[in-house]
Short mmCIF file of C-alpha atoms (C1' of nucleotides) in Angstrom, two decimals:
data_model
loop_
_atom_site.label_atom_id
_atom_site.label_comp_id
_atom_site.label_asym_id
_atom_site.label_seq_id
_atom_site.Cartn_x
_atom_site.Cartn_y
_atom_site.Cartn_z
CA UNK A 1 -16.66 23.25 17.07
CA UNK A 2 -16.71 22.50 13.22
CA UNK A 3 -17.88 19.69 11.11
CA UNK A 4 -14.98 17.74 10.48
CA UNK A 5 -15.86 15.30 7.89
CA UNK A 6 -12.44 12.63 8.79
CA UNK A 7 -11.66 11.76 5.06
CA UNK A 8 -11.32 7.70 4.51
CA UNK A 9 -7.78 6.38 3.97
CA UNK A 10 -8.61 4.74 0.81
CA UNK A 11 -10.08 8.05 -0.11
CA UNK A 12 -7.29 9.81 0.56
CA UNK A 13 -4.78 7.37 -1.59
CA UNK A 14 -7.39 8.09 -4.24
CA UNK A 15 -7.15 11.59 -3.63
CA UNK A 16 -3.52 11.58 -4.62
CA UNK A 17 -4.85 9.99 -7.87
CA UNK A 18 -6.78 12.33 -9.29
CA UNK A 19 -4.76 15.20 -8.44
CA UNK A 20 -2.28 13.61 -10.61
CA UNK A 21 -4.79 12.91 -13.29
CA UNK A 22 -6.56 16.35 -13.29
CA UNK A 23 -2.66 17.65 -13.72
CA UNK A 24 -2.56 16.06 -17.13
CA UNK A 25 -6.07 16.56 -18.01
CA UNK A 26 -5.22 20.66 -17.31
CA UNK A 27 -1.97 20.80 -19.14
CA UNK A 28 -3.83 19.31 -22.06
CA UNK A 29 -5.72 22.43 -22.02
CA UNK A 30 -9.36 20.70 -20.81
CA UNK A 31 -11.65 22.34 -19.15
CA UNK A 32 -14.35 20.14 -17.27
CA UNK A 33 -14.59 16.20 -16.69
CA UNK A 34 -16.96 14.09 -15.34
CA UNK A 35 -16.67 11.63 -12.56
CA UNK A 36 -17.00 8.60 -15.25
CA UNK A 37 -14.29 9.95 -17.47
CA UNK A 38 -11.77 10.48 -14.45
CA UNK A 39 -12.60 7.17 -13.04
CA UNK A 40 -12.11 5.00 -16.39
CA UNK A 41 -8.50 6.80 -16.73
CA UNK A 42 -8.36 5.31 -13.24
CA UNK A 43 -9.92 2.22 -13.05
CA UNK A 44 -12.46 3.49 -10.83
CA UNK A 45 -16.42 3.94 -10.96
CA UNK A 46 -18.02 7.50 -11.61
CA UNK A 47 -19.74 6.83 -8.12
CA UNK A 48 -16.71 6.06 -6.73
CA UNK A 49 -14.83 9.32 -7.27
CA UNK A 50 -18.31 11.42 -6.78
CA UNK A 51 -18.19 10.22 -3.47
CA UNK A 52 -14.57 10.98 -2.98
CA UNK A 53 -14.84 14.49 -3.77
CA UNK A 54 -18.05 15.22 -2.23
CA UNK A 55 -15.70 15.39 0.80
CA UNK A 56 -15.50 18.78 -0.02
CA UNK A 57 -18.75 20.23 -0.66
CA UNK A 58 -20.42 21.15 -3.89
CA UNK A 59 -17.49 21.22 -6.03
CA UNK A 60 -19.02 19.85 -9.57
CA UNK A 61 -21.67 20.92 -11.45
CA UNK A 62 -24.57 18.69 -12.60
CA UNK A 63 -24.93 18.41 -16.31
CA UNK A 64 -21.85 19.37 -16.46
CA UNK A 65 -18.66 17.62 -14.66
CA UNK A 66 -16.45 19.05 -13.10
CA UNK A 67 -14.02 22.43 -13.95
CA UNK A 68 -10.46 20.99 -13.92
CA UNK A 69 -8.67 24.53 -12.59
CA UNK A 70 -10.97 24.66 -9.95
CA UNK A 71 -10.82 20.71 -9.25
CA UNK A 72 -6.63 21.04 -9.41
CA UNK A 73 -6.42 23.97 -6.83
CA UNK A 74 -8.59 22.02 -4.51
CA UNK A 75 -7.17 18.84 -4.44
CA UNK A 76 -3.51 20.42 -4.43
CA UNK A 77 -4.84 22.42 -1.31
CA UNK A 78 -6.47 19.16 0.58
CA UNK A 79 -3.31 17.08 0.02
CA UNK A 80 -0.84 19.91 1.52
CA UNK A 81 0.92 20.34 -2.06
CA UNK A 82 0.03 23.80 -2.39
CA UNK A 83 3.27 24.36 -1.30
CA UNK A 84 7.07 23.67 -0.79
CA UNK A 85 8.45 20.57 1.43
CA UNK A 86 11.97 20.28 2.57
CA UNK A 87 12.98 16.75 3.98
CA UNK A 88 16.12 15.29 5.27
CA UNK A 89 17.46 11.84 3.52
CA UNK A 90 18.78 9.46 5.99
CA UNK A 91 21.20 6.53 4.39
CA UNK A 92 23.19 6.88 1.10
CA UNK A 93 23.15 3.64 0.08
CA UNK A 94 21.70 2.06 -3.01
CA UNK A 95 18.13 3.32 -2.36
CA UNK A 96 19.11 7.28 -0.91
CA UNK A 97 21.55 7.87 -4.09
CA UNK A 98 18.74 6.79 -6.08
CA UNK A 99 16.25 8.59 -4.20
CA UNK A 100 18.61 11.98 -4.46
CA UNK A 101 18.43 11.05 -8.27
CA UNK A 102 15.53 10.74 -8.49
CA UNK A 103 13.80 14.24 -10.75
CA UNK A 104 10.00 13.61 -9.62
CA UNK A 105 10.68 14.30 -6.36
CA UNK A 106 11.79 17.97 -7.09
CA UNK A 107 9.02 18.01 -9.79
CA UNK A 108 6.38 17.52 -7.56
CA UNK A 109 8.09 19.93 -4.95
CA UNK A 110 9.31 17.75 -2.57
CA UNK A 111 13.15 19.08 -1.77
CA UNK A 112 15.46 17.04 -0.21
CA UNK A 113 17.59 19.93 1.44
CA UNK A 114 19.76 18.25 3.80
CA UNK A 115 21.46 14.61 3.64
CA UNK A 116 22.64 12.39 6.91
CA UNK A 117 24.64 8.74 7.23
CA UNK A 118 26.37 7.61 9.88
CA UNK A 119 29.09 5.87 8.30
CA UNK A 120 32.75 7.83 8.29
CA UNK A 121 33.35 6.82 4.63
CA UNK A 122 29.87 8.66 3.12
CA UNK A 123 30.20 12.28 5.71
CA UNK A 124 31.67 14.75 3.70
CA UNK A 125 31.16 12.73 0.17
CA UNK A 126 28.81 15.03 -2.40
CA UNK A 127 25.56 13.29 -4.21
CA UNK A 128 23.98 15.47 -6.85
CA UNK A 129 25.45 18.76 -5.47
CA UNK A 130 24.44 18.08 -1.89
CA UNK A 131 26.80 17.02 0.81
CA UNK A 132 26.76 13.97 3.63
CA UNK A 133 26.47 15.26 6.94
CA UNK A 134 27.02 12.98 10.16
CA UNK A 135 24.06 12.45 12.39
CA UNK A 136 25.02 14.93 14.88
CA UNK A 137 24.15 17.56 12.28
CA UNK A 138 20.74 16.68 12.43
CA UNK A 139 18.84 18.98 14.91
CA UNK A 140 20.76 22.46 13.48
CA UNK A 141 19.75 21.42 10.27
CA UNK A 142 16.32 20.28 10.25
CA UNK A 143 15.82 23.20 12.39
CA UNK A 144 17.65 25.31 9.67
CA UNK A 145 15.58 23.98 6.67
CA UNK A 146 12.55 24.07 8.59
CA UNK A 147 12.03 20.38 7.25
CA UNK A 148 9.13 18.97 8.75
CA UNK A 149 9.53 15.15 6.46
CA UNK A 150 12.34 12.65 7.09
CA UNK A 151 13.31 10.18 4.27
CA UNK A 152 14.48 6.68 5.96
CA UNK A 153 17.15 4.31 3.85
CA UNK A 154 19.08 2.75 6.09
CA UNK A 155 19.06 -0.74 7.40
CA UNK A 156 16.67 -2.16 9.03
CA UNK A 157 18.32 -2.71 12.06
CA UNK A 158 19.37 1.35 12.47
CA UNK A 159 15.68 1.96 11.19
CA UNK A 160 14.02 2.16 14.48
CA UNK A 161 17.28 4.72 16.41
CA UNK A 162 17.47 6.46 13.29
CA UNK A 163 13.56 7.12 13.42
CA UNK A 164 13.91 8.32 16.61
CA UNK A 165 16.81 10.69 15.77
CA UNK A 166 14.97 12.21 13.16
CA UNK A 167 11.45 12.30 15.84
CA UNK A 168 13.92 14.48 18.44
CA UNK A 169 15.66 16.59 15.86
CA UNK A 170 11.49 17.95 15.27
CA UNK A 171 10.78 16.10 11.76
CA UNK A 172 6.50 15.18 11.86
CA UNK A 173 6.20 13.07 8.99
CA UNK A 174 8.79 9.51 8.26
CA UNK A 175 8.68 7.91 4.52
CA UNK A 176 9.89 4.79 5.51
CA UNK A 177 12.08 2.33 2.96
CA UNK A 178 12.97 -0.15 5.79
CA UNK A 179 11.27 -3.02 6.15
CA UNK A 180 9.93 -3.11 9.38
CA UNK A 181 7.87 -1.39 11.61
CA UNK A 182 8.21 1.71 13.15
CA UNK A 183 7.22 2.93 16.95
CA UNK A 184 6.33 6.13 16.55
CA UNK A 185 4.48 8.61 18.80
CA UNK A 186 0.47 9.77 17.98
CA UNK A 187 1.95 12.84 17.01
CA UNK A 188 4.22 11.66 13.86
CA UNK A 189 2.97 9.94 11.07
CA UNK A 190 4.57 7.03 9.20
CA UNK A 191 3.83 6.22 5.53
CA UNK A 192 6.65 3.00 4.54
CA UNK A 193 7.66 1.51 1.23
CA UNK A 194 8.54 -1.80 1.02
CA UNK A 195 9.68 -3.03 -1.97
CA UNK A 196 10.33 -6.79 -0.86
CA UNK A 197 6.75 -7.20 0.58
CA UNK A 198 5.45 -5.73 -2.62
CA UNK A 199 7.50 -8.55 -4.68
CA UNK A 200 6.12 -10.90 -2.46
CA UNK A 201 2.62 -10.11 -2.54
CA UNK A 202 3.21 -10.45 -6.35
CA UNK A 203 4.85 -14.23 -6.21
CA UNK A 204 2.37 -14.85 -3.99
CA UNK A 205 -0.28 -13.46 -6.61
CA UNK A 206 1.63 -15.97 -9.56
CA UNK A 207 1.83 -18.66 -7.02
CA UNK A 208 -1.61 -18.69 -6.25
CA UNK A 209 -2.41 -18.69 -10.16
CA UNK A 210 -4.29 -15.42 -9.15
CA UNK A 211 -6.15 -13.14 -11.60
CA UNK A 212 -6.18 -9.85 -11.72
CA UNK A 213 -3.90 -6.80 -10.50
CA UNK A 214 -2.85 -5.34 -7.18
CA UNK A 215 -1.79 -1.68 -6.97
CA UNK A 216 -0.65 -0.28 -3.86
CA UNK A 217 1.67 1.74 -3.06
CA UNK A 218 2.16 1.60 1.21
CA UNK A 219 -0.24 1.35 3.92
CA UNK B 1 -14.87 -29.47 -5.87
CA UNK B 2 -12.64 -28.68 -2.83
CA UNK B 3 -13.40 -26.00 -0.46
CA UNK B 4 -10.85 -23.03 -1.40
CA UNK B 5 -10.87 -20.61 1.27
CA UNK B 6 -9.75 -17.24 -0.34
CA UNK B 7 -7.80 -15.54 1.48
CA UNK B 8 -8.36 -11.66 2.14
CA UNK B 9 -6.43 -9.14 0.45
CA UNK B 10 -5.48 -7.53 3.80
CA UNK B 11 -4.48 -11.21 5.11
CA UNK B 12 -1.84 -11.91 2.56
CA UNK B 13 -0.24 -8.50 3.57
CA UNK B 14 0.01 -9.80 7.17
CA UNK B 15 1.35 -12.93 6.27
CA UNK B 16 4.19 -11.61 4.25
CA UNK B 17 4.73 -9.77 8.06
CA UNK B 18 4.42 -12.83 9.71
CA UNK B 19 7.37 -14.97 7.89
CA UNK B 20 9.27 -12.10 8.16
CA UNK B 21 8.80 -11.74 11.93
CA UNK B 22 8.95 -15.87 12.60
CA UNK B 23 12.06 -15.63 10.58
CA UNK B 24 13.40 -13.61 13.05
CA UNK B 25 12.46 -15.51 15.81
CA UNK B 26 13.22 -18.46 14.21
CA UNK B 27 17.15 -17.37 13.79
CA UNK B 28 16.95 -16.80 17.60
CA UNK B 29 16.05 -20.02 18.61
CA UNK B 30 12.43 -19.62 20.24
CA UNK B 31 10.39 -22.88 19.84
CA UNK B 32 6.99 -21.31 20.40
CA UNK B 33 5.30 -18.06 19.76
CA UNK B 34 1.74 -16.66 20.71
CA UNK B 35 -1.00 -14.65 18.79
CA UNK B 36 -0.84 -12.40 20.86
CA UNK B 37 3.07 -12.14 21.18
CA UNK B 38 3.41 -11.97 17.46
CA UNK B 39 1.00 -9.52 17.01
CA UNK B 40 2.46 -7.13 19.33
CA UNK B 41 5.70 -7.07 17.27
CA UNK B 42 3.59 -6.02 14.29
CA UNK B 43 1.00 -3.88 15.89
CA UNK B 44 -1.89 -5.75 15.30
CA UNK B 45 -3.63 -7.55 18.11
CA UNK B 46 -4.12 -11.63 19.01
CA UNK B 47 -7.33 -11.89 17.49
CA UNK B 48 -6.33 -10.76 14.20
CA UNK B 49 -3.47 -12.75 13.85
CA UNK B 50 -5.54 -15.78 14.90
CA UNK B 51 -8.09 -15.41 12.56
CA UNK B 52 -4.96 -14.73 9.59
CA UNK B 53 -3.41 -18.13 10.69
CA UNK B 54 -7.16 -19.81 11.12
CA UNK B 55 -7.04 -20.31 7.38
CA UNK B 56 -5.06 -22.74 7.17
CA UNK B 57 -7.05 -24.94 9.70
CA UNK B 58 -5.66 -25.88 13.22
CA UNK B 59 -2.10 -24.96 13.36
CA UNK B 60 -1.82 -23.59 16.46
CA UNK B 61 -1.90 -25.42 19.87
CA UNK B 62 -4.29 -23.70 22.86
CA UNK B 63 -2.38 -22.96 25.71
CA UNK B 64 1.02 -23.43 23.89
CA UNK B 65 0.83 -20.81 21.02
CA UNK B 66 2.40 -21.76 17.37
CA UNK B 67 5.51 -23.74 16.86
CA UNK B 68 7.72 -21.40 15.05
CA UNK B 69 9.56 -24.02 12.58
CA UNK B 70 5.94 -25.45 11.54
CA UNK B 71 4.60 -21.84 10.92
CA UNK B 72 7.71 -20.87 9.26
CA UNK B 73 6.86 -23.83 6.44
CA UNK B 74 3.63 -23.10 6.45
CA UNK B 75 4.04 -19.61 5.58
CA UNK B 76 6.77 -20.07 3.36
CA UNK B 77 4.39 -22.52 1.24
CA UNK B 78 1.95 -20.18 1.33
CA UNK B 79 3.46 -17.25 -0.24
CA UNK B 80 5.32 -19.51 -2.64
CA UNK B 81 8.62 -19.07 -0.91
CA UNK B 82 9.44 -22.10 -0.57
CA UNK B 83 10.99 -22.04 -4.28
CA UNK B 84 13.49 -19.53 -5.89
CA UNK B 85 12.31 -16.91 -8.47
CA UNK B 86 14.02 -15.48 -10.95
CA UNK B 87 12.72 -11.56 -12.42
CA UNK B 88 13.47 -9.61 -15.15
CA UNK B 89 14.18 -5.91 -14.73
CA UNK B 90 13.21 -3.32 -17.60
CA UNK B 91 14.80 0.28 -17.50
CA UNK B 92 18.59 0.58 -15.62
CA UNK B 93 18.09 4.12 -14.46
CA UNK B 94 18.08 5.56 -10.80
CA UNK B 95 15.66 3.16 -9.41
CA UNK B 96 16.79 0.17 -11.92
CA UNK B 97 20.54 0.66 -10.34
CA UNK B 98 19.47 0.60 -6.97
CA UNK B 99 17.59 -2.53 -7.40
CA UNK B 100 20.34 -4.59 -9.15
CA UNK B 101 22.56 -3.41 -6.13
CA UNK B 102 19.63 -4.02 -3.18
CA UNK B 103 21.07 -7.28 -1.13
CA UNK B 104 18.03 -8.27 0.35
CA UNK B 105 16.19 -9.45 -3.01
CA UNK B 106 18.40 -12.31 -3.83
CA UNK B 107 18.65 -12.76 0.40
CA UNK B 108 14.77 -13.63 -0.45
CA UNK B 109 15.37 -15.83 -3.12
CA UNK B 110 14.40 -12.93 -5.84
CA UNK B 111 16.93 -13.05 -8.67
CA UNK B 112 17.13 -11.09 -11.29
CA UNK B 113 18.49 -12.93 -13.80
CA UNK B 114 18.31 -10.35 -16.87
CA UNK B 115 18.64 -7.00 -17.18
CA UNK B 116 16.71 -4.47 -20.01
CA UNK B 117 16.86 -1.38 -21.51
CA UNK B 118 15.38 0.58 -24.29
CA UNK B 119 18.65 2.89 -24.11
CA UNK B 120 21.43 2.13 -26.87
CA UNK B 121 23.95 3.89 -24.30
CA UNK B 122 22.63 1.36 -21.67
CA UNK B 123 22.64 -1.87 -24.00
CA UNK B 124 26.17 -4.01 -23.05
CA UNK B 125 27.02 -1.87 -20.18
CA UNK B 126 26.52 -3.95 -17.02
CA UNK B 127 25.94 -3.57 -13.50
CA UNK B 128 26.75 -6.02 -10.71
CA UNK B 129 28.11 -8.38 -12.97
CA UNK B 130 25.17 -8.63 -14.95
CA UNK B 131 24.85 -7.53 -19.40
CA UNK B 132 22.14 -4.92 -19.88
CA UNK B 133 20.32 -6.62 -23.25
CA UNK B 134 18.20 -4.63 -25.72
CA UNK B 135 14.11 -5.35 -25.77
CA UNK B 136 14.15 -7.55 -28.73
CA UNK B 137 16.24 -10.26 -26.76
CA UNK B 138 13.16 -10.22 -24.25
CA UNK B 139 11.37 -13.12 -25.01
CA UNK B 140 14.57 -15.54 -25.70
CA UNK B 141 16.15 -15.06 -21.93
CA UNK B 142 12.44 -14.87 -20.23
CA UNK B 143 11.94 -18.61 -21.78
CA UNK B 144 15.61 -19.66 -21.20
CA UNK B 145 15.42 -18.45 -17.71
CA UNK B 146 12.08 -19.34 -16.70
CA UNK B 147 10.77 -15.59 -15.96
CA UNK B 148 7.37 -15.33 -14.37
CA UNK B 149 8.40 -12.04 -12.65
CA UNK B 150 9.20 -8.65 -14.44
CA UNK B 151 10.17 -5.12 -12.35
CA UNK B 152 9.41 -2.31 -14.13
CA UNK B 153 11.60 0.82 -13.65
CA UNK B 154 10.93 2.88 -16.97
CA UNK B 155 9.37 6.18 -17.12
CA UNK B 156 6.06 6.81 -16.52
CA UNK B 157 5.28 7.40 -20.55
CA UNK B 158 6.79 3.79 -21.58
CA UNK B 159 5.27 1.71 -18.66
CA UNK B 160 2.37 0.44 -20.93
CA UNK B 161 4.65 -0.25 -23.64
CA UNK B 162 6.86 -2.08 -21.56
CA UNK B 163 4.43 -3.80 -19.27
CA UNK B 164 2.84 -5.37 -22.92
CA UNK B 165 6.47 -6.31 -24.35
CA UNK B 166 6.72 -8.71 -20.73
CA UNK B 167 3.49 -9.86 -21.02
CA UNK B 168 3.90 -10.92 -24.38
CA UNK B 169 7.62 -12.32 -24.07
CA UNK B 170 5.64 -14.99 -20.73
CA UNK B 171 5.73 -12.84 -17.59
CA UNK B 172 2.47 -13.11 -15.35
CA UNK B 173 3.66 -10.79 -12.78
CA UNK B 174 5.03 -7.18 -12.62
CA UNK B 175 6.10 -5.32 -10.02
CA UNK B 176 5.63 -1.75 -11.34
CA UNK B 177 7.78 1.45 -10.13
CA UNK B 178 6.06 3.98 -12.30
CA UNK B 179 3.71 6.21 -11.32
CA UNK B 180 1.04 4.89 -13.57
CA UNK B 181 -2.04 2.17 -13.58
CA UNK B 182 -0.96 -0.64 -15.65
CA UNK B 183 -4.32 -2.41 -17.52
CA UNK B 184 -3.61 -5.51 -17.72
CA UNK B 185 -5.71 -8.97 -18.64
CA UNK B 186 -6.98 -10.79 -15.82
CA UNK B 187 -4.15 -13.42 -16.17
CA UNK B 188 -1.88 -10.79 -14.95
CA UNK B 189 -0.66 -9.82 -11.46
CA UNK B 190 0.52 -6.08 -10.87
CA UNK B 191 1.75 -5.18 -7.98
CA UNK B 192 2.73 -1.00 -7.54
CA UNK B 193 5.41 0.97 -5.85
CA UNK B 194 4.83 4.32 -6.07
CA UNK B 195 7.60 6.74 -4.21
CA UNK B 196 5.74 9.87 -5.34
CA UNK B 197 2.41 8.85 -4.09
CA UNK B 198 4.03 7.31 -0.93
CA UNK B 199 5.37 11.18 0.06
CA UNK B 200 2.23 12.52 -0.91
CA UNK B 201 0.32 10.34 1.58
CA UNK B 202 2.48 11.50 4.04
CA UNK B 203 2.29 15.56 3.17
CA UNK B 204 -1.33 14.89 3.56
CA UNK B 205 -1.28 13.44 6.66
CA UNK B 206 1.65 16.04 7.99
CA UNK B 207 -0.18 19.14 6.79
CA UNK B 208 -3.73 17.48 8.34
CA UNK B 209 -1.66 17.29 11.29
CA UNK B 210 -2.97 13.83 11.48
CA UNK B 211 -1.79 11.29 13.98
CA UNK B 212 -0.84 7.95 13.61
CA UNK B 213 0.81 5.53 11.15
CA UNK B 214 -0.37 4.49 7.79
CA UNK B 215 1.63 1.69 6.47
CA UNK B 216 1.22 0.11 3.03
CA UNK B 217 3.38 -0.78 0.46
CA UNK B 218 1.44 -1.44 -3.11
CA UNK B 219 -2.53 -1.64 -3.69
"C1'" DT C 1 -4.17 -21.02 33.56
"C1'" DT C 2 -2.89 -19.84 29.12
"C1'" DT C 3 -4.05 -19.52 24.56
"C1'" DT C 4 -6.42 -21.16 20.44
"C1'" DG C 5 -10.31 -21.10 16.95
"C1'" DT C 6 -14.62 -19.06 15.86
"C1'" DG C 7 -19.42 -17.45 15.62
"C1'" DA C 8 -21.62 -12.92 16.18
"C1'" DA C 9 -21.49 -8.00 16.39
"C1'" DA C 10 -19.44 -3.91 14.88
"C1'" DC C 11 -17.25 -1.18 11.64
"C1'" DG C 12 -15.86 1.02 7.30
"C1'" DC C 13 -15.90 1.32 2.63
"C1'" DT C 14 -18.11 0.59 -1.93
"C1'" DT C 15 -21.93 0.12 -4.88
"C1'" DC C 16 -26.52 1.11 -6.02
"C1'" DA C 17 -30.15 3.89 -7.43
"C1'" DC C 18 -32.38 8.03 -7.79
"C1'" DA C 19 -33.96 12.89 -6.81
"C1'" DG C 20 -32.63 17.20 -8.42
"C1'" DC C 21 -29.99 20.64 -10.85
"C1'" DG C 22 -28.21 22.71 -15.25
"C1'" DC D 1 -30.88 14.84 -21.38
"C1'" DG D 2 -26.35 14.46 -18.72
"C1'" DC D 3 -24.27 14.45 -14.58
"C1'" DT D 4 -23.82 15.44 -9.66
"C1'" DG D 5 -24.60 14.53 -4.69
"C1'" DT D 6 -26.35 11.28 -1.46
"C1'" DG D 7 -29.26 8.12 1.46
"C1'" DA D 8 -29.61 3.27 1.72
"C1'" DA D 9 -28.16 -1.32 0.80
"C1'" DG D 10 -24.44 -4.45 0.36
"C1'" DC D 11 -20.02 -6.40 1.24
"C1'" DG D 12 -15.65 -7.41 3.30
"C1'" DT D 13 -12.78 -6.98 7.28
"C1'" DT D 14 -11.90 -6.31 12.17
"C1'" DT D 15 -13.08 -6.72 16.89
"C1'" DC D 16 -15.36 -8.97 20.52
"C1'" DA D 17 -16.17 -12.56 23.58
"C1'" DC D 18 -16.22 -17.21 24.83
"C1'" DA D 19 -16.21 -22.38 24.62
"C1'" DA D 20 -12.81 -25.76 24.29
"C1'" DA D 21 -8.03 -27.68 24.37
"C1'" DA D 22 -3.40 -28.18 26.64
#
DNA sequence: TTTTGTGAAACGCTTCACAGCG
DNA sequence: CGCTGTGAAGCGTTTCACAAAA
């Protein structure tokens, strides 16, 4: 058996972080930073993100900070971006069409490659070049596309069949935009957006006179 | 001096999933619910949800569980629901659209009440009924309309900018799309939505081949 | 009996502080 | 010196377990 060192959530939302930071810090054409430089861009301490990416071994250099290439191709190989993801949009309403708008996405490599709703009027329609297919298209398609992530914008109520759906047809990963909870098996993982409990933390936040900020992102 | 409890960060997440959840049941006409029933709906256990409700003193009856219509008011005055809020929304791209056309904010009692843009191709255009204005009108309709909330759905690069111009024309909350940390004084409340990190979270835990769920929605 | 409210224990994450390397 | 990696201390949250109320 190995050591496996079981990386702290908070860590690993962190993780995501810096990846995105060292990005910028590499196509301004840097070459090391230190833990206390990463961390202010961040609002974080230098301990903070030393600790972080001591998860990994030895991977700075004392003195010195750390070397951003090196730093970039490690954190893009922890966080599985090291390569190409294909997922299947579920729901073409409001949020999918902007989701299938949306150019970070595709930036970042994340490919949405095939599109599903169950209503007659959106099967067949075209968003951005890709077209509507009806649920039963699912399986041959995520099997097709090899997608392994399934993007869920539908209503609430269809959340939880729809999940399920995408669970048979072999996706392992949901991003979630309904709000409500998900029964999933140990062996899929669930990672929701919510944008009406974010606005609510916030009035809660301005309600409660509350100082200070709040990010997040889903939990 | 008054004792003031403070509630957890993690609590006011769970509260937020409470209402919604004794909404629910409260549309269906139960009269009484238990910890350990209304934990089960959420995935959380009894215990927790006791010790959530425990702040605001005994509101719960032993042997009976909570009545829903009481916690339903409670919770709504908690979370300053119990009042109607009106938001301002910056940037009417893909996200900004989709937002103006989601249902369930104004369900909530969220209204956005005016619409921005930096854009002079966006400026007088409107969507669901409402006039896209230019950024100099910002502080006039945040004081006419009583803003306290402002969405922020403008490229990463002009999120700063943006976030300053709403903080300046009286907003003391934003709920912020872009994938950036907003620094803020500490009279400010930011709340973030981040899609990009969101699907990141979940590539990590897919290509771990980690089990489990992982819900969130802003830190 | 059922179910609450709550101290106490357990847990997990963050912060501190410093030895050691460059 | 500057900066990393890390044990140890500190802090906040969750879980446990049980006395008390209906």
């Amino acid at each position: 058996m190995e050591a496996k060192p079981k990386i702290p959530r908070p860590t690993v939302k962190r993780l995501s972080l810096y990846l995105r930071e060292v990005g910028l810090l590499a196509a301004a054409g840097r070459r090391t930073v230190s833990s206390k430089q990463l961390g202010s861009a961040l609002g974080l301490t230098g301990a903070q993100v030393r600790k972080d990416l001591a998860f990994f071994g030895q991977l700075g250099h004392p003195g010195i900070g750390y070397e951003i290439t090196r730093l970039h191709a490690h954190l893009r190989q922890v966080l599985g971006r090291d390569r190409t993801w294909n997922a299947a949009l579920v729901g073409v309403g409001n949020i999918g069409r902007a989701l299938l708008a949306y150019q970070r996405f595709a930036q970042e490599d994340f490919h949405i490659t095939a599109v599903f709703d169950s209503s007659d009027r959106a099967i067949g329609q075209e968003y951005g070049g890709r077209a509507v297919h009806g649920m039963d298209d699912m399986p041959a398609l995520v099997r097709q596309h090899e997608i392994k992530l399934g993007i869920l914008a539908v209503p609430a109520d269809s959340a939880q069949h729809v999940a399920d759906l995408l669970i048979e047809a072999g996706v392992t990963g949901i991003l979630n935009f309904a709000p409500r909870r998900l029964d999933v098996g140990d062996t899929i993982s669930v990672t929701s957006v919510d944008f009406t409990l974010a606005l609510e933390q916030l009035a809660f936040q301005v309600s409660a006179g509350l100082t200070g900020s709040f990010v997040d992102t889903n939990d």
